[in-house]
PDB file of C-alpha atoms in Angstrom:
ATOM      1  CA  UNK A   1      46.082 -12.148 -13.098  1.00 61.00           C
ATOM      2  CA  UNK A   2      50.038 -12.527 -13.514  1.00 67.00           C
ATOM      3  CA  UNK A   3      51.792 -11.101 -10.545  1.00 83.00           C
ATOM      4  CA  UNK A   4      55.380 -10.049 -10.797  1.00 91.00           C
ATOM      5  CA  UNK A   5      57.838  -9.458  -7.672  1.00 92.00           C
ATOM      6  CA  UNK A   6      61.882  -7.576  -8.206  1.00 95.00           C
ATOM      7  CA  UNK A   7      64.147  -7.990  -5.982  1.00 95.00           C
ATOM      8  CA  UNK A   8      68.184  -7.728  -5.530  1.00 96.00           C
ATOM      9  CA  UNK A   9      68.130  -3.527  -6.013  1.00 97.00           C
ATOM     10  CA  UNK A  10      70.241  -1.797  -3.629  1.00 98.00           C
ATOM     11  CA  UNK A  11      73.232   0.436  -2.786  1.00 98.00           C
ATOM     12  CA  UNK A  12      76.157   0.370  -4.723  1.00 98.00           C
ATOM     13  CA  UNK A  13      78.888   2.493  -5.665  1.00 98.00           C
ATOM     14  CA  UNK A  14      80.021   3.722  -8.990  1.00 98.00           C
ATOM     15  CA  UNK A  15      81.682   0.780 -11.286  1.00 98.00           C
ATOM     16  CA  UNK A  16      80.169  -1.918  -8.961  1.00 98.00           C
ATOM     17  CA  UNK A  17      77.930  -4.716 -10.029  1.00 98.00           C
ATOM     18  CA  UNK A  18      73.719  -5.842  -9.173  1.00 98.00           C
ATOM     19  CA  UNK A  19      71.969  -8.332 -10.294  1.00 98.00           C
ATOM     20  CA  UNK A  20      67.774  -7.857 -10.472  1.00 98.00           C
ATOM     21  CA  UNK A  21      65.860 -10.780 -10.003  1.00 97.00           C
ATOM     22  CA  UNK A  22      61.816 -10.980 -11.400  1.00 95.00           C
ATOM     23  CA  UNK A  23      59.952 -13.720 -10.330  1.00 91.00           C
ATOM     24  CA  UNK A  24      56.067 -14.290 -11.034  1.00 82.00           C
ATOM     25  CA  UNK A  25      53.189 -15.610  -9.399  1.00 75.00           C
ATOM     26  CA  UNK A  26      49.592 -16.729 -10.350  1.00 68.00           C
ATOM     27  CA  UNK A  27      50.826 -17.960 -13.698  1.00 67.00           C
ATOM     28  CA  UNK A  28      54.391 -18.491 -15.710  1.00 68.00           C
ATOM     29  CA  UNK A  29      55.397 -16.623 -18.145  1.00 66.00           C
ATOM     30  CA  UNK A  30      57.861 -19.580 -19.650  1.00 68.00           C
ATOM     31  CA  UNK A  31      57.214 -17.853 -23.423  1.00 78.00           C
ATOM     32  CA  UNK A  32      56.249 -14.392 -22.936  1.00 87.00           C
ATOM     33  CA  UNK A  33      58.983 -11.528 -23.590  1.00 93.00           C
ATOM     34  CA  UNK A  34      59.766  -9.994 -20.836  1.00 95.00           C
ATOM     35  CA  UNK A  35      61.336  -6.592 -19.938  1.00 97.00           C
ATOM     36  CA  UNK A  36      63.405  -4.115 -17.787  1.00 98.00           C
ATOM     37  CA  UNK A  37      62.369  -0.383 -17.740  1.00 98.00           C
ATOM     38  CA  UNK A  38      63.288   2.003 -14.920  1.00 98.00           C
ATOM     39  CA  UNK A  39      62.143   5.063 -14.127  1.00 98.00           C
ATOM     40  CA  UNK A  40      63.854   8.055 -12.192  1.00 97.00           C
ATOM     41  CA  UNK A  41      62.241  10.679  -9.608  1.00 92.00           C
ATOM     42  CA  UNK A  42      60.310  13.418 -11.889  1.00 94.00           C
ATOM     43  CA  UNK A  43      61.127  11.588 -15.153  1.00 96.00           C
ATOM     44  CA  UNK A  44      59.184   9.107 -17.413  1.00 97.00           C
ATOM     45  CA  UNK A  45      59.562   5.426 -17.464  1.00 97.00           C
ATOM     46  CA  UNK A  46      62.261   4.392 -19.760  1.00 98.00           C
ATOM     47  CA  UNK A  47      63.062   1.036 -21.491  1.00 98.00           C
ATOM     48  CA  UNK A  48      66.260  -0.817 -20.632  1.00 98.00           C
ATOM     49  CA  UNK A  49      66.456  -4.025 -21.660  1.00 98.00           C
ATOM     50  CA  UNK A  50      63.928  -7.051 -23.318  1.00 98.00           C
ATOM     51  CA  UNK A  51      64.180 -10.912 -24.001  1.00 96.00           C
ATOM     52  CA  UNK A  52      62.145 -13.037 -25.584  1.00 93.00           C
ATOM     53  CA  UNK A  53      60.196 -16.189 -24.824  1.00 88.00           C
ATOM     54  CA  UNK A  54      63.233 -18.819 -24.647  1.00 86.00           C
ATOM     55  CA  UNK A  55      65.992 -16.601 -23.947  1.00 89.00           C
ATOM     56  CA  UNK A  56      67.560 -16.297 -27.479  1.00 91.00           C
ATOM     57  CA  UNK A  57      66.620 -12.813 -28.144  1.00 95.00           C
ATOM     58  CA  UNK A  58      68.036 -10.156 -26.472  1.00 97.00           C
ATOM     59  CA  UNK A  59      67.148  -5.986 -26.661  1.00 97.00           C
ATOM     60  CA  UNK A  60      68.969  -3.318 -24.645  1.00 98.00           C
ATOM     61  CA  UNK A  61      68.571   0.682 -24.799  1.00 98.00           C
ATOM     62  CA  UNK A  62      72.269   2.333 -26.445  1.00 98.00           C
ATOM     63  CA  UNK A  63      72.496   3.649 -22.783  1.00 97.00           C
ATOM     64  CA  UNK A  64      73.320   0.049 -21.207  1.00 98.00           C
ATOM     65  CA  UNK A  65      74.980  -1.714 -24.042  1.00 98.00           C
ATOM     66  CA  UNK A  66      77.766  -4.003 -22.968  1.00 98.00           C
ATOM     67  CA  UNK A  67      76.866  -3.039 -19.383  1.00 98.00           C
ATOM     68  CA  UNK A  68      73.765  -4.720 -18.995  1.00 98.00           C
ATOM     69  CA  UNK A  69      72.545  -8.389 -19.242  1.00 98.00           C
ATOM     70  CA  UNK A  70      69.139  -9.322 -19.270  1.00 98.00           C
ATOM     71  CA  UNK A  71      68.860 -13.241 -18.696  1.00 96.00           C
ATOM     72  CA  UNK A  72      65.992 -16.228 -17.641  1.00 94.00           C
ATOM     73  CA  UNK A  73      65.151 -19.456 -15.972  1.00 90.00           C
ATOM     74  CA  UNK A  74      62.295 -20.681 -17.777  1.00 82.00           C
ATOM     75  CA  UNK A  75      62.479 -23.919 -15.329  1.00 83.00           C
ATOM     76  CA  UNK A  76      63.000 -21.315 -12.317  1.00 85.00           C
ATOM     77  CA  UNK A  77      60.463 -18.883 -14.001  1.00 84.00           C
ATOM     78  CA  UNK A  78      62.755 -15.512 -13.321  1.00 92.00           C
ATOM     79  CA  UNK A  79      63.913 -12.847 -15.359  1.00 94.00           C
ATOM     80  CA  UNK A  80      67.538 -11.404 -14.233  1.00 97.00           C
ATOM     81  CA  UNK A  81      69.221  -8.069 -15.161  1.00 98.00           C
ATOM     82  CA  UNK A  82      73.009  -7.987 -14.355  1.00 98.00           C
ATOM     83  CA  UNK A  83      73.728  -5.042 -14.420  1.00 98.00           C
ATOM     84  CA  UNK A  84      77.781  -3.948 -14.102  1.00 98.00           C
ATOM     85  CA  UNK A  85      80.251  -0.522 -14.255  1.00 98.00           C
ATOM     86  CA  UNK A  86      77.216   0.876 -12.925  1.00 98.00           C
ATOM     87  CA  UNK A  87      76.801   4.637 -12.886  1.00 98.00           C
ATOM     88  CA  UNK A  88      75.276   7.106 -10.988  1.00 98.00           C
ATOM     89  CA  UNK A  89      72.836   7.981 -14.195  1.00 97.00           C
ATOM     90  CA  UNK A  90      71.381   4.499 -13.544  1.00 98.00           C
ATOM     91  CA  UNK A  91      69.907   5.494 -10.372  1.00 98.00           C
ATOM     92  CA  UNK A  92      66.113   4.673 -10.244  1.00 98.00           C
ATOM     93  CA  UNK A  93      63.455   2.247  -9.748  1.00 98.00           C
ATOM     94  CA  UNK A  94      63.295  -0.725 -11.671  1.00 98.00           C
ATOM     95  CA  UNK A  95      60.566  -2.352 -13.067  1.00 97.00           C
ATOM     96  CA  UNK A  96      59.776  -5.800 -14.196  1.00 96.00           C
ATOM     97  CA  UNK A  97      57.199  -6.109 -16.978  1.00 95.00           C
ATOM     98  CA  UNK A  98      55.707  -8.865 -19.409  1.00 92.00           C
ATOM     99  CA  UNK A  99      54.569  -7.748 -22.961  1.00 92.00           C
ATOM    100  CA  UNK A 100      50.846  -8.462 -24.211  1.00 85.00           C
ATOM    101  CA  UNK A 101      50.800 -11.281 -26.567  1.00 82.00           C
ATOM    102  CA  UNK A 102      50.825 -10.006 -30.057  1.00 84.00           C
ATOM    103  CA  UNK A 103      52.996  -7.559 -29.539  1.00 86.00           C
ATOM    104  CA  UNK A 104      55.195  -5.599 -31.545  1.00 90.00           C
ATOM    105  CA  UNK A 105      57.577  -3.255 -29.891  1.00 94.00           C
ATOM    106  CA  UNK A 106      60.631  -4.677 -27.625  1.00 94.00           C
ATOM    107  CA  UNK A 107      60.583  -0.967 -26.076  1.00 96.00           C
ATOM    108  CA  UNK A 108      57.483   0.358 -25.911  1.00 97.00           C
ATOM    109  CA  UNK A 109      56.082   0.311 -22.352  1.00 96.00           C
ATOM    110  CA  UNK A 110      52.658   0.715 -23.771  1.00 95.00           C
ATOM    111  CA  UNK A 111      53.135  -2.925 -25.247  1.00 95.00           C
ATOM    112  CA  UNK A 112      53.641  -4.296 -21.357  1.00 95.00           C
ATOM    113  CA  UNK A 113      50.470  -5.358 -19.561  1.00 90.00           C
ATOM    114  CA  UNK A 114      51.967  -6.968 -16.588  1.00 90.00           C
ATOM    115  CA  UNK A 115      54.264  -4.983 -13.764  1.00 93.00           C
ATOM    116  CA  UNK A 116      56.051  -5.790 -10.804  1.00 94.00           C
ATOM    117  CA  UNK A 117      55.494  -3.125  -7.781  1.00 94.00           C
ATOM    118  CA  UNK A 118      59.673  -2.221  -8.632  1.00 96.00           C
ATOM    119  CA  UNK A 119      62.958  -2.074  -7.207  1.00 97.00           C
ATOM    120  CA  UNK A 120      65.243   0.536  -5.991  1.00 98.00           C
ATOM    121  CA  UNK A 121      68.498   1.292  -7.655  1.00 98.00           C
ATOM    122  CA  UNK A 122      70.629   3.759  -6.343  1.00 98.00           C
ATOM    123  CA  UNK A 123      74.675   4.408  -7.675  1.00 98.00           C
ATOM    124  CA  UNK A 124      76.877   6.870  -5.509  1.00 97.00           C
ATOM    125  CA  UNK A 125      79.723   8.232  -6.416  1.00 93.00           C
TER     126      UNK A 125
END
């Protein structure tokens, strides 16, 4: 059973910078897609951002466009999001999540089998 573990979430204030880290155990992931969603007290998970197996794919929801940056490491075996101009909006925890093989949807958090435990996010203004 794949294991995933965030880390780098934090404080920051509005317009500041944070990169996410996602880092597996019990098996790589070196070709899976793997994605961002976050989710926000009292609301339901949302997608953010998705990359495929090698990195040469990207997919990001219209709300983080040119914000955003979701990256790997195959040879590291981490997933980054750097995220920058942040906003208080972006304010929640953040998830790390691998898609089932045979997957269709880069958004869908039904096609993710795989989650981290999540990171907290928070943006003041």
């Amino acid at each position: 059973q794949v294991q995933l573990v965030e880390s780098g979430g934090g404080l920051v204030q509005a317009g500041g910078s944070l990169r996410l880290s996602c880092a597996p155990s019990g098996r790589t992931f070196s070709t899976d897609v793997m994605g961002w969603f976050r989710q926000a007290p009292g609301k339901e998970r949302e997608f953010v951002a998705a990359i495929s197996g090698i990195g040469t794919s990207t997919y990001y929801a219209d709300s983080v466009k040119g914000r955003f940056t979701i990256s790997r490491d195959n040879a590291k075996n981490t997933v980054y999001l750097q995220m920058n101009s942040l906003k208080p909006e972006d304010t929640a925890v953040y998830y790390c999540a691998r898609r089932l093989t045979g997957g269709i949807s880069w958004s869908d958090k039904r096609e993710y089998n795989y989650w981290g435990q999540g990171t907290q996010v928070t943006v003041s203004s």
